[in-house]
Coordinates of C-alpha atoms in Angstrom, one line a residue:
S19 CA 93.1 168.8 119.0
P20 CA 90.6 171.3 117.2
D21 CA 92.7 174.1 117.2
G22 CA 95.2 172.3 114.8
Y23 CA 98.2 171.0 117.2
V24 CA 99.4 167.7 115.8
L25 CA 101.5 165.7 117.2
T26 CA 104.3 163.8 115.1
N27 CA 107.8 162.5 115.5
Y28 CA 110.8 165.2 115.7
H29 CA 113.0 163.3 112.7
V30 CA 109.9 163.4 110.1
V31 CA 109.8 167.4 110.4
E32 CA 113.6 167.8 111.2
N33 CA 115.3 170.4 109.0
A34 CA 111.8 170.4 106.9
L35 CA 111.8 173.4 104.8
E36 CA 107.8 173.6 104.3
I37 CA 105.5 171.2 106.2
I38 CA 102.0 170.5 104.8
V39 CA 99.3 168.1 106.7
T40 CA 97.2 166.0 104.5
L41 CA 93.7 165.2 106.0
P42 CA 91.8 162.4 105.2
G43 CA 89.7 163.2 101.6
G44 CA 93.0 165.4 100.3
E45 CA 92.7 168.8 102.0
E46 CA 95.7 170.5 102.8
Y47 CA 96.6 172.6 105.5
E48 CA 100.0 174.6 105.9
A49 CA 101.8 173.6 109.4
S50 CA 104.3 175.2 111.5
V51 CA 106.6 173.6 113.7
I52 CA 105.6 175.0 117.3
G53 CA 108.5 172.8 119.0
S54 CA 110.2 169.9 118.9
D55 CA 112.6 167.7 121.1
G56 CA 115.2 165.8 119.5
T57 CA 115.9 163.6 122.7
T58 CA 112.5 161.9 122.5
D59 CA 111.7 162.0 118.9
V60 CA 108.5 164.1 119.3
A61 CA 107.7 167.4 117.5
L62 CA 104.4 169.4 117.7
L63 CA 103.0 171.1 114.7
Q64 CA 100.1 173.6 114.4
L65 CA 98.0 174.1 111.3
E66 CA 96.8 177.3 110.2
G67 CA 92.6 177.4 109.5
K68 CA 89.7 176.2 111.0
I69 CA 88.5 174.1 113.6
F70 CA 89.8 170.4 112.9
P71 CA 88.9 167.1 113.7
Y72 CA 91.3 165.2 116.0
A73 CA 92.0 162.2 118.0
V74 CA 92.1 162.0 121.8
L75 CA 95.1 161.0 123.5
G76 CA 94.9 158.1 125.5
D77 CA 97.0 156.8 128.5
S78 CA 99.6 154.6 127.4
D79 CA 100.2 153.0 130.8
D80 CA 96.8 151.2 130.9
L81 CA 97.6 149.1 127.6
I82 CA 97.8 145.8 128.1
I83 CA 100.0 142.8 126.2
G84 CA 98.2 141.2 123.7
E85 CA 95.7 144.2 123.4
W86 CA 94.7 145.4 119.6
V87 CA 96.1 148.3 118.6
V88 CA 96.0 150.0 114.7
A89 CA 99.2 151.7 113.2
I90 CA 97.9 154.6 110.6
G91 CA 100.4 156.3 108.2
N92 CA 101.5 157.1 104.7
P93 CA 104.0 153.9 104.5
Y94 CA 106.0 154.6 100.8
G95 CA 104.0 158.0 99.6
L96 CA 100.3 155.4 99.0
F97 CA 98.3 158.2 100.6
D98 CA 99.0 159.9 97.1
V99 CA 96.9 157.2 95.5
N100 CA 93.4 158.0 97.1
D101 CA 93.9 160.7 99.7
Q102 CA 93.3 158.0 102.5
P103 CA 96.0 156.8 104.9
T104 CA 96.4 153.3 105.3
A105 CA 96.0 151.2 108.5
T106 CA 97.6 147.9 109.6
A107 CA 96.4 146.3 113.0
G108 CA 98.6 144.3 115.6
I109 CA 99.0 143.9 119.1
I110 CA 100.9 145.2 122.0
S111 CA 103.6 143.0 122.2
A112 CA 106.0 145.0 124.9
V113 CA 105.5 147.9 126.9
N114 CA 108.2 150.1 128.8
M115 CA 110.8 149.0 126.2
N116 CA 114.2 150.9 127.6
F117 CA 116.6 151.0 125.4
G118 CA 118.5 154.3 127.1
Q119 CA 120.7 157.1 125.1
Q120 CA 121.6 156.3 121.8
K121 CA 124.9 157.5 120.0
S122 CA 122.5 159.8 117.9
G123 CA 121.8 161.4 122.0
Q124 CA 118.1 160.1 121.4
I125 CA 116.8 158.5 124.7
F126 CA 114.2 155.3 123.8
E127 CA 112.3 154.9 126.9
N128 CA 109.0 153.7 128.0
M129 CA 108.8 152.3 124.0
I130 CA 105.7 150.6 123.3
Q131 CA 106.5 147.4 120.8
T132 CA 103.9 146.2 118.6
D133 CA 103.6 143.6 115.7
A134 CA 101.6 146.2 113.5
A135 CA 103.4 146.9 110.3
I136 CA 105.3 149.8 110.3
N137 CA 107.3 151.0 107.1
P138 CA 108.9 154.1 106.0
G139 CA 106.1 157.1 105.8
N140 CA 104.4 155.3 108.8
S141 CA 106.6 157.8 111.3
G142 CA 104.8 160.2 113.0
G143 CA 101.7 158.8 112.6
P144 CA 99.0 157.5 115.1
L145 CA 99.1 154.0 117.2
V146 CA 95.9 153.8 118.3
N147 CA 93.8 151.4 120.9
L148 CA 90.5 150.4 119.6
N149 CA 88.6 152.7 121.6
G150 CA 90.0 155.1 119.0
E151 CA 92.8 156.9 121.4
V152 CA 96.3 157.9 120.4
V153 CA 98.3 155.4 122.6
G154 CA 101.7 156.3 120.9
I155 CA 103.3 157.8 118.0
N156 CA 104.7 155.3 115.3
Q157 CA 108.5 155.8 115.5
A158 CA 110.7 152.7 114.3
I159 CA 111.2 149.2 113.0
L160 CA 113.6 146.9 113.8
K161 CA 115.3 145.8 110.2
Q162 CA 116.7 142.9 111.1
A163 CA 113.5 141.3 112.1
Q164 CA 109.9 141.2 110.9
G165 CA 106.9 142.3 112.9
V166 CA 108.7 144.6 116.0
S167 CA 107.8 148.0 115.7
F168 CA 107.9 150.4 118.0
A169 CA 106.3 153.6 119.1
V170 CA 106.9 156.2 121.5
S171 CA 104.5 156.4 124.2
S172 CA 101.7 158.7 124.9
S173 CA 102.9 159.0 128.5
T174 CA 106.0 159.8 127.3
A175 CA 104.8 162.7 124.7
D176 CA 101.7 164.1 127.0
P177 CA 104.5 166.4 129.5
I178 CA 106.1 167.4 126.4
I179 CA 103.2 168.7 124.8
S180 CA 102.7 171.6 127.8
D181 CA 106.8 172.6 127.5
L182 CA 106.7 172.6 123.3
I183 CA 103.5 175.0 123.6
A184 CA 104.7 177.1 126.4
Y185 CA 108.5 177.3 125.6
G186 CA 108.9 175.7 122.3
R187 CA 111.2 173.1 123.6
V188 CA 111.3 170.9 126.9
I189 CA 112.7 172.0 129.7
R190 CA 115.0 169.6 131.8
P191 CA 117.0 170.3 134.9
L192 CA 120.7 170.6 134.5
I193 CA 122.6 168.9 137.7
G194 CA 126.0 169.6 138.7

């Protein structure tokens, strides 16, 4: 957002002692964790500084299988080579992928599957539709297969943002 909020994956910032966000062009900003949710693998950071360029959060519920997307990130630290993120293109392979709760406690539901190449370092970066809207947060690959990558959908992340800003965590009801 213009006021420095940055959406990323929880596993990217988990246990970090210091977080530095580098913008295209090489400008670096210290960031603090506003809140995080390990269950959905979403974290919200805030940069210290001025008014920032930003990408609009799109609606992943509007995605169509076969629609083109671009995964942006820093695979293998390549950002250090020229102060620019890298981009890979692919299509939406599936939406609403539900893998349920994992042994780690994470819940992988409403995931976006894409064949855009996602490698170590792409996690936490945006999955962008051709309108330039962020429709997902690049998260993981299926190691035993080529071209099978997953992103947390924007429709999963969007309601989490308000809880993270207000409480620093996600408020979930307890039943029983």
